[in-house]
Coordinates of C-alpha atoms and ligand atoms in Angstrom, one line a residue:
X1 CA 0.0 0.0 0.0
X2 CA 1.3 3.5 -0.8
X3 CA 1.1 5.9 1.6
X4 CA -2.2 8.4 0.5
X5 CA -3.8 4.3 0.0
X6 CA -3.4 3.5 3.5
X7 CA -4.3 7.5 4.3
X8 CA -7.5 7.2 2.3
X9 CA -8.1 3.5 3.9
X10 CA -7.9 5.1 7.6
X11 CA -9.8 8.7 7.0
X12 CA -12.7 5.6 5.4
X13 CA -12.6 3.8 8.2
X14 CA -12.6 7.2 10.7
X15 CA -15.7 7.9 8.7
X16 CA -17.4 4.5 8.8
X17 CA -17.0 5.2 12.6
X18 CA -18.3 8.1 12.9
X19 CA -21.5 7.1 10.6
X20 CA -22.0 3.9 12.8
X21 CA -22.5 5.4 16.4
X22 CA -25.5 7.8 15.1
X23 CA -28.5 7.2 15.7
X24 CA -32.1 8.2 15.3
X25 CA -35.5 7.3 16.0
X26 CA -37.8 4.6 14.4
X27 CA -37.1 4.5 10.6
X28 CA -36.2 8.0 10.2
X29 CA -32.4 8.1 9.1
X30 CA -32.1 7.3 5.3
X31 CA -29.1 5.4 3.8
X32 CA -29.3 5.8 0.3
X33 CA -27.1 3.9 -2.6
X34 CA -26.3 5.4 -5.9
X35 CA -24.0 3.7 -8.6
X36 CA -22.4 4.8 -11.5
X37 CA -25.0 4.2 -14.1
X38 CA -28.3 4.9 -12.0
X39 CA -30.1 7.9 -13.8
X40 CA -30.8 10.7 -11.4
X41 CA -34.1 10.9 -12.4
X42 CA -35.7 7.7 -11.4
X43 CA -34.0 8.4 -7.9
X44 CA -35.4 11.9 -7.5
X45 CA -39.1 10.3 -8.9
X46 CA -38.6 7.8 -6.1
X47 CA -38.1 10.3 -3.8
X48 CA -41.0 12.3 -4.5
X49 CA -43.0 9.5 -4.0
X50 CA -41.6 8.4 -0.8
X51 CA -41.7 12.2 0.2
X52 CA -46.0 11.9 -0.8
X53 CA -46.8 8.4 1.0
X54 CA -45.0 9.8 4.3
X55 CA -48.0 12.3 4.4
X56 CA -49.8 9.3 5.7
X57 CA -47.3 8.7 8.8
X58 CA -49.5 9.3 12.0
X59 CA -47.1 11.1 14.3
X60 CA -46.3 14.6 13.2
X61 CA -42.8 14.2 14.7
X62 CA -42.1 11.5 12.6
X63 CA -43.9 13.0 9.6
X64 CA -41.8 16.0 9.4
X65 CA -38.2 14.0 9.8
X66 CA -39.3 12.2 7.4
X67 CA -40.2 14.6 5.0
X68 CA -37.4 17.1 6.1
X69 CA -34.8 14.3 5.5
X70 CA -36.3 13.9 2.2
X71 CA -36.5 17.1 1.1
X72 CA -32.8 17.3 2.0
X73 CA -31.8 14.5 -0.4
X74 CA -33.7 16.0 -3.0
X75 CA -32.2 19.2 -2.8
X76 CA -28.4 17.4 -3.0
X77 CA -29.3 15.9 -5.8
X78 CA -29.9 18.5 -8.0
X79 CA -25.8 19.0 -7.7
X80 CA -25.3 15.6 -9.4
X81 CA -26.4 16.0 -13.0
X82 CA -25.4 12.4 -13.0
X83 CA -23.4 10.2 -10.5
X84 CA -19.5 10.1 -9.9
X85 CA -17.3 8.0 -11.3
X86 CA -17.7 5.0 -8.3
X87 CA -21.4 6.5 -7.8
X88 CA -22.0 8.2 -4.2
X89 CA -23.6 7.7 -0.6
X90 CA -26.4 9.7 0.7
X91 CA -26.7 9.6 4.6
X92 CA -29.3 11.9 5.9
X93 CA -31.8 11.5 9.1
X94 CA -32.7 14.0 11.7
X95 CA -30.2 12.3 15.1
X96 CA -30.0 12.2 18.4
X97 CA -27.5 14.8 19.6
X98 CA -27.9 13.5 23.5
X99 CA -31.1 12.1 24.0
X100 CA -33.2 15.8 24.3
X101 CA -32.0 18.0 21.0
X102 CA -32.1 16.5 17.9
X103 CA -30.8 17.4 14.7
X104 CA -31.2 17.0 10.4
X105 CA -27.9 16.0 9.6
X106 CA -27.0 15.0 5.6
X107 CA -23.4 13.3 4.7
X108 CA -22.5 12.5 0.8
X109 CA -19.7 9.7 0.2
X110 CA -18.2 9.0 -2.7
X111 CA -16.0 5.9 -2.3
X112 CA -12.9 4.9 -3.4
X113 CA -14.3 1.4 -4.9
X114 CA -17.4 1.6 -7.3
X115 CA -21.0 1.1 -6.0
X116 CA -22.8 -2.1 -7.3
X117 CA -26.1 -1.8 -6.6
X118 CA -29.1 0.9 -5.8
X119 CA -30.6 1.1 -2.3
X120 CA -33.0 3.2 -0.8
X121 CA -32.8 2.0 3.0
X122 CA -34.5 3.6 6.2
X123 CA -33.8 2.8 9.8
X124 CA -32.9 4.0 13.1
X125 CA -29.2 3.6 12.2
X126 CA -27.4 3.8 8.9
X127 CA -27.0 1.0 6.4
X128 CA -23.2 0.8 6.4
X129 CA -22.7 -2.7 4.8
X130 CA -21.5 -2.5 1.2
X131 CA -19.0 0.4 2.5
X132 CA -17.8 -1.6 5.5
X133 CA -17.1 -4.4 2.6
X134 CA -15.0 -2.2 0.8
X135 CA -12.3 -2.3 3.9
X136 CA -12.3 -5.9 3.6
X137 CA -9.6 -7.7 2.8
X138 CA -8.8 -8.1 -1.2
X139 CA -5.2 -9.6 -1.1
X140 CA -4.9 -12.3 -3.9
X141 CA -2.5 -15.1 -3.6
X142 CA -1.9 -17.8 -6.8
X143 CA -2.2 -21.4 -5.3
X144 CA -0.5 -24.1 -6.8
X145 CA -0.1 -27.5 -5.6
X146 CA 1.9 -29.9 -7.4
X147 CA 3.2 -33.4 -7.9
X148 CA 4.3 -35.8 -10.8
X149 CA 1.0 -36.9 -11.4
X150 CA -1.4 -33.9 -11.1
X151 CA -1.4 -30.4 -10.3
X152 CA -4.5 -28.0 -9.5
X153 CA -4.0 -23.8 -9.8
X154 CA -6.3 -22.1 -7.8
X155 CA -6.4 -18.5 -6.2
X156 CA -6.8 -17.1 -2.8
X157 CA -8.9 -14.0 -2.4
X158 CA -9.6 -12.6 0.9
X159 CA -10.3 -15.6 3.1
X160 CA -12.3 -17.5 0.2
X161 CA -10.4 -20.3 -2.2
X162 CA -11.6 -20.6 -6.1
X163 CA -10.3 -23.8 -8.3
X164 CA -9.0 -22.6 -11.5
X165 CA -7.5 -25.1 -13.2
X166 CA -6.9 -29.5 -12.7
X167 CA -4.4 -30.5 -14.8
X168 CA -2.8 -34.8 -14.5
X169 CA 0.2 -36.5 -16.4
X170 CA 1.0 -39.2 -18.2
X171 CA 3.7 -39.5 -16.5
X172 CA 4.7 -42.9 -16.6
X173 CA 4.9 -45.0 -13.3
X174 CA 8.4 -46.2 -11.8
X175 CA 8.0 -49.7 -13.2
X176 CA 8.8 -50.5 -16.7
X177 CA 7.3 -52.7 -18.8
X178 CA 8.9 -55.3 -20.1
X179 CA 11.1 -55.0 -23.5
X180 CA 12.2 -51.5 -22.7
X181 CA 16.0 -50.8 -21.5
X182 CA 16.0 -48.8 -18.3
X183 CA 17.8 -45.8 -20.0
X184 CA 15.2 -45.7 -22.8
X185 CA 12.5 -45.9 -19.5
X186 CA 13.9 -43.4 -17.3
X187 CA 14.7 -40.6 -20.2
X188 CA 10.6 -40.9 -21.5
X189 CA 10.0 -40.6 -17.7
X190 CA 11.8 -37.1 -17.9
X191 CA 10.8 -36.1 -20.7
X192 CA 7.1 -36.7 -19.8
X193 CA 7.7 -35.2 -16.0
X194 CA 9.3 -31.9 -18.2
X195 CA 6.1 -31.7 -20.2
X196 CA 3.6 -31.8 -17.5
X197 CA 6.1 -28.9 -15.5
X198 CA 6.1 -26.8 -18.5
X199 CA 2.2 -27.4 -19.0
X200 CA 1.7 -26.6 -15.6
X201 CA 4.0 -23.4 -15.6
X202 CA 2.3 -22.4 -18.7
X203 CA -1.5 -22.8 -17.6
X204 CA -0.7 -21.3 -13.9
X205 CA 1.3 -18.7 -15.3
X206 CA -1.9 -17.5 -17.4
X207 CA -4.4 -17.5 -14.5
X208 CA -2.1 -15.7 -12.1
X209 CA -1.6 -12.8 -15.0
X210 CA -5.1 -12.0 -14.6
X211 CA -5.0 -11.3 -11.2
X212 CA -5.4 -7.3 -10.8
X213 CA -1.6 -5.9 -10.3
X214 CA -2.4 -3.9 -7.0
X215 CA -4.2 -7.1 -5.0
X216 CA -1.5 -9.8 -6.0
X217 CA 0.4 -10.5 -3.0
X218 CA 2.3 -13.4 -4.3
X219 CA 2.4 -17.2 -5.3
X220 CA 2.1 -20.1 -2.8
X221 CA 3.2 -23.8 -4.1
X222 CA 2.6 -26.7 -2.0
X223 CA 3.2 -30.7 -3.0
X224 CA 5.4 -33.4 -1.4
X225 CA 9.6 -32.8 -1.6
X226 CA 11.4 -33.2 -4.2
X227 CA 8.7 -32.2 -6.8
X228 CA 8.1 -28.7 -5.7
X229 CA 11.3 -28.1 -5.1
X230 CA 12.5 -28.9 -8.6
X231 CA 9.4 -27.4 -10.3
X232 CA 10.4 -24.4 -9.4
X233 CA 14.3 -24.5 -9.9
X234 CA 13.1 -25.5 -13.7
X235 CA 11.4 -21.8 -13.4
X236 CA 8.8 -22.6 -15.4
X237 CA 6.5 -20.1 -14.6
X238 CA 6.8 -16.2 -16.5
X239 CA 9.1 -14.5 -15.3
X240 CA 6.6 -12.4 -13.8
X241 CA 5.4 -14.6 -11.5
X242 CA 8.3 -16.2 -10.8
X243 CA 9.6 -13.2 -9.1
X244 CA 6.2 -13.5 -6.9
X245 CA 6.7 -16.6 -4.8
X246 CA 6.5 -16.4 -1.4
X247 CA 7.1 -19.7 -0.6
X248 CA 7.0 -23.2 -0.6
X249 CA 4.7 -26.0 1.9
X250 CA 5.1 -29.3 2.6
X251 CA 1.7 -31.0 2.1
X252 CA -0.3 -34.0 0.9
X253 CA -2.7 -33.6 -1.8
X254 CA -2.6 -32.1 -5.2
X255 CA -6.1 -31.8 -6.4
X256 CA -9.0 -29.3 -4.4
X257 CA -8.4 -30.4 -1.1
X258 CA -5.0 -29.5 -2.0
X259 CA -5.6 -25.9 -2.3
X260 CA -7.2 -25.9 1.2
X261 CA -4.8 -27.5 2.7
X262 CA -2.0 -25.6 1.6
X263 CA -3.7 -22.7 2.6
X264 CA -3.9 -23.7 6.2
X265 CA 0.1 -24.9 5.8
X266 CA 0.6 -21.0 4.9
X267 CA -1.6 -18.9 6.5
X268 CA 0.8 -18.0 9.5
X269 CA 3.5 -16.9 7.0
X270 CA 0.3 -14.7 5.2
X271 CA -1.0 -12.9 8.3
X272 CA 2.0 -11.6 9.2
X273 CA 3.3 -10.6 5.8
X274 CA 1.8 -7.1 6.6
X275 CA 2.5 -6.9 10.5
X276 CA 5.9 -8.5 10.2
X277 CA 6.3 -5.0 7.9
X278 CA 5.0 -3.1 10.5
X279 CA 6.5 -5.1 13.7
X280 CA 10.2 -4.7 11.9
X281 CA 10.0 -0.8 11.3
X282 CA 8.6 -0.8 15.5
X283 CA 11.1 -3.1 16.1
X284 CA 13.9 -0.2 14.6
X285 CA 12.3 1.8 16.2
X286 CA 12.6 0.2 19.8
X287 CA 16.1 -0.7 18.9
X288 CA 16.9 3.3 18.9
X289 CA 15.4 4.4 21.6
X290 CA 17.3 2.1 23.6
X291 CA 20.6 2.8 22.4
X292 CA 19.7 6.3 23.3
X293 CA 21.5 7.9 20.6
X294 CA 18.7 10.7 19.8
X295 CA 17.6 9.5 16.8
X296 CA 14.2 8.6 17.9
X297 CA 10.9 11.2 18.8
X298 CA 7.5 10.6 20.2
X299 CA 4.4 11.8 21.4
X300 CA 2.7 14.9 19.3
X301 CA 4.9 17.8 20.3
X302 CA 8.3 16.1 20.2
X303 CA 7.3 14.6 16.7
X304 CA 6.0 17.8 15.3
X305 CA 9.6 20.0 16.3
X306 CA 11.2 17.2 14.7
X307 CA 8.8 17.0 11.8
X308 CA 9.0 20.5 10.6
X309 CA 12.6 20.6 10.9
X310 CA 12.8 17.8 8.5
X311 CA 14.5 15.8 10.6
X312 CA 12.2 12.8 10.4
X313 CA 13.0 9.7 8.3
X314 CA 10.0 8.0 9.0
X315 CA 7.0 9.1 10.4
X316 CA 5.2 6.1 12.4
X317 CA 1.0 6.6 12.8
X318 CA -1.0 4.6 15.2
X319 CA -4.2 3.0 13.6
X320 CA -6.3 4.0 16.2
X321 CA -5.2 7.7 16.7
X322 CA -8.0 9.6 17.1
X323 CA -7.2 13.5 17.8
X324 CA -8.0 17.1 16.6
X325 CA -5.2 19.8 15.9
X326 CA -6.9 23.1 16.8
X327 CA -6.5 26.6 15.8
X328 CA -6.6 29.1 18.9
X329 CA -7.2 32.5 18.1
X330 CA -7.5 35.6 20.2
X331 CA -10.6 38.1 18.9
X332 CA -8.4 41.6 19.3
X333 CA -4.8 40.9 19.6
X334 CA -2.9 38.9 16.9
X335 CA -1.9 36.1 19.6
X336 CA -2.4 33.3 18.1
X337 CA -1.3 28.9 18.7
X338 CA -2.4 25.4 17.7
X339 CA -2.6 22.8 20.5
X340 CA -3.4 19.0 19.5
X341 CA -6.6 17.3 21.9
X342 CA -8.3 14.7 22.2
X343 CA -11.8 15.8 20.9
X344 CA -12.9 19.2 20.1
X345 CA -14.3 20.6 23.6
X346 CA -18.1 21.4 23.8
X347 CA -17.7 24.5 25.4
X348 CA -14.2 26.8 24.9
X349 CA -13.6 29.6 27.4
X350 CA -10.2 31.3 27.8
X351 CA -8.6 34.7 27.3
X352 CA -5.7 36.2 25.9
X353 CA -2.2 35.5 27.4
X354 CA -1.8 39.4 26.3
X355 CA -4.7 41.2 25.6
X356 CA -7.4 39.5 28.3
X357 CA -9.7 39.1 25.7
X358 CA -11.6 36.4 24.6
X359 CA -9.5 33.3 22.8
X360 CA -11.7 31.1 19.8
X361 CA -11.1 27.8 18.0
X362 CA -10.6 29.1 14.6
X363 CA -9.7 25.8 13.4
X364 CA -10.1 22.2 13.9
X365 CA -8.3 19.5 11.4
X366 CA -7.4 15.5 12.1
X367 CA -4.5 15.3 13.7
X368 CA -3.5 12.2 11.4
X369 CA -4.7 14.4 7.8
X370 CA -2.3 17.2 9.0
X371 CA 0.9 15.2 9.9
X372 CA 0.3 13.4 6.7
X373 CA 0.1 16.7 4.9
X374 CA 3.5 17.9 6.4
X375 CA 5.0 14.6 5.4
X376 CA 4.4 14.9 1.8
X377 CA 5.8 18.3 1.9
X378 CA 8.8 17.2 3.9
X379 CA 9.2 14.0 1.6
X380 CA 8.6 12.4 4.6
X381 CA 7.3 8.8 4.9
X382 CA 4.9 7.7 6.9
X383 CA 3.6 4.0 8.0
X384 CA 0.5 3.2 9.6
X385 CA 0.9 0.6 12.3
X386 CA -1.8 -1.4 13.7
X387 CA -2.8 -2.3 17.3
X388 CA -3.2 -6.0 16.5
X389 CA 0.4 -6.8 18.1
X390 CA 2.8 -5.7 21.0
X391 CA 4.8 -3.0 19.6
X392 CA 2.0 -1.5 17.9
X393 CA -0.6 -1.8 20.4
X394 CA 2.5 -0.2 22.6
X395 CA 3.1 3.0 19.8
X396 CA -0.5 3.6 21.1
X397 CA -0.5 3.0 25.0
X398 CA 3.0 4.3 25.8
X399 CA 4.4 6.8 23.1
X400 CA 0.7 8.7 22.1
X401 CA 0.1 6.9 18.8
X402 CA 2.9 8.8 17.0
X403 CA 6.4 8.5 16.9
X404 CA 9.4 9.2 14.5
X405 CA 12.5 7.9 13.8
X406 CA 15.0 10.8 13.0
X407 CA 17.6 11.2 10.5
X408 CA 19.9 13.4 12.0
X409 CA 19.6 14.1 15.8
X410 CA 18.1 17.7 15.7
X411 CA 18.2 18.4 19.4
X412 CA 14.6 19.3 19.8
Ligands
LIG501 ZN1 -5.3 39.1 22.6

């Protein structure tokens, strides 16, 4: 993942969040699902119809949310002559605030995948689904398992297996039949076990070509020893894949079951592909900051001296960092600072260092949007490190979800 992937991936998630914990009341919060080729008219003539049958809800609470909300949609749409490229996400309901006040709140999102179907959905929460599937995982790993007599190419997508190709030999059997010299016997046996290799490099080759260039984590081959082994010193594959095998697994069967099975033999070495990525870079990190040698920062205002110095090499992001970077302004004077928190406060009252008078938030950003923004401009790179194992879960608890390591000691 590049580093504005993984950005966009974590401000989606932050936004998923956020959409999941409101709430409203009865059916009153509308999710609605617009993809790429849905004409904006049939949606708005929808609408409109909803918008007349809600007349007939009893309550007159009810009756105007419903309406209100509607009447909200409509209005957005008329921005969207037709829909964006991956089609768009109307949120819009009247919410709880905190249990007395209420309030008509209306959210577009335009995802970064496309949307596949039309849905108009009310409830007292937001329909999230077909979003929160976009986060899922889309890794794809070309399965091969292999011996003299058969082979079967399949792929791994997320957690789900799909058989793409059988293929079996005619490879002869170790006995010979009778007549035949043993030299004659064992060079047809090579020559047929050669065939079936190049067959099988040929036809696996072609499947894992098609597999979309940014999900194709690599190629896993299983079978019993030698045969493996030797299929893939022959390099039989492209050259192209051959530079994508991650490894090889002892196991037992070559045809369906195969695939399974070598799946299960691999899938420690796959889960950690990503956090042993992350786990290393902590595990530099850690390294530094016990040798003392200055060439490590964390925690928001350590990192940010360092950061706009240029002084950071690599810029390390918790998952689960959740702050605001605020914008304190005084109303008379020019005073003027920023100040990183955890939420922004409901209520802000403070005056002037100077002047006595009022102070205001000017400005709120996420802390993790702005850091990544200075990054870019420092040429700065950034990781984003999950909680999901000691070190990271540690960059979290112990160093405030952000940390740096430097490339020059800058003193700060
Ligand atoms: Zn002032």
């Amino acid at each position: 993942m590049t580093i504005s992937q993984a950005h966009k991936r974590y401000e989606f998630k932050r936004q998923l969040e956020e959409m999941r914990r409101k709430t409203g009341r009865g059916t009153e919060l509308i999710s609605l699902y617009i993809p790429y080729d849905k004409q904006i008219s049939d949606v708005v003539a929808q609408l409109r119809n909803e918008h007349g049958q809600a007349a007939n809800i009893k309550s007159k609470s009810t009756r105007t949310n419903v309406q209100s909300a509607l009447e909200s949609v409509l209005a957005r749409l008329k921005y969207y002559p037709k829909p964006p490229e991956n089609g768009f996400v109307i949120f819009c309901g009247t919410l709880d605030i905190d249990g007395h006040r209420t309030t008509l709140d209306t959210r577009i999102i335009e995802p970064h995948e496309p949307i596949t179907s039309y849905k108009y959905h009310c409830d007292s929460s937001f329909y999230l689904d077909p979003l929160e599937e976009m986060l899922t995982d889309k890794k794809t790993f070309g399965l091969l398992v292999i011996d003299r007599r058969e082979a079967t190419v399949g792929l791994l997508r997320g957690k789900s297996i799909e058989v793409r190709k059988h293929l079996t030999s005619s490879v002869p059997g170790k006995q010979r039949k009778g007549g035949q010299s043993a030299r004659r016997f064992q060079q047809l046996r090579l020559i047929a076990i050669h065939d079936f290799y190049k067959r099988i490099g040929n036809s696996a080759s072609e499947i894992f070509l098609t597999i979309d260039h940014k999900d194709f984590e690599g190629v896993l081959i299983g079978g019993p020893s030698p045969t493996k082994e030797e299929f893939l010193e022959g390099e039989f594959f492209h050259h192209e894949i051959q530079k994508k095998i991650i490894g090889l697994f002892d196991i037992a069967y070559t045809d369906e079951s195969g695939l399974y099975e070598l799946m299960d033999a691999a899938s420690d070495s796959l889960q950690d592909l990503e956090i042993v990525k992350q786990k290393k870079i902590m595990q530099r990190f850690m390294r530094e900051l016990v040798s003392d040698n200055g060439l490590v920062a964390y925690g928001d205002s350590q990192v940010r001296a360092n950061l706009e110095m240029g002084a950071v090499d690599v810029l390390l992001v918790s998952e689960d960092l959740r702050q605001v970077r605020m914008t304190i302004t005084c109303q008379n004077c020019d005073y003027t600072r920023k100040e990183t928190r955890q939420e922004i406060p409901d209520s802000f009252e403070e005056r002037c260092p100077s002047c006595s008078s009022d102070l205001k938030i000017t400005d709120a950003v996420d802390v993790v949007d702005e850091l990544v923004g200075v990054c870019d401009q420092m040429g700065t790179s950034v990781e984003f490190i999950s909680t999901d194992f000691e070190e990271g879960d540690q960059l979290m608890r112990a160093f405030g979800g952000v940390a740096a390591i430097l490339r020059y000691d800058a003193g700060v």
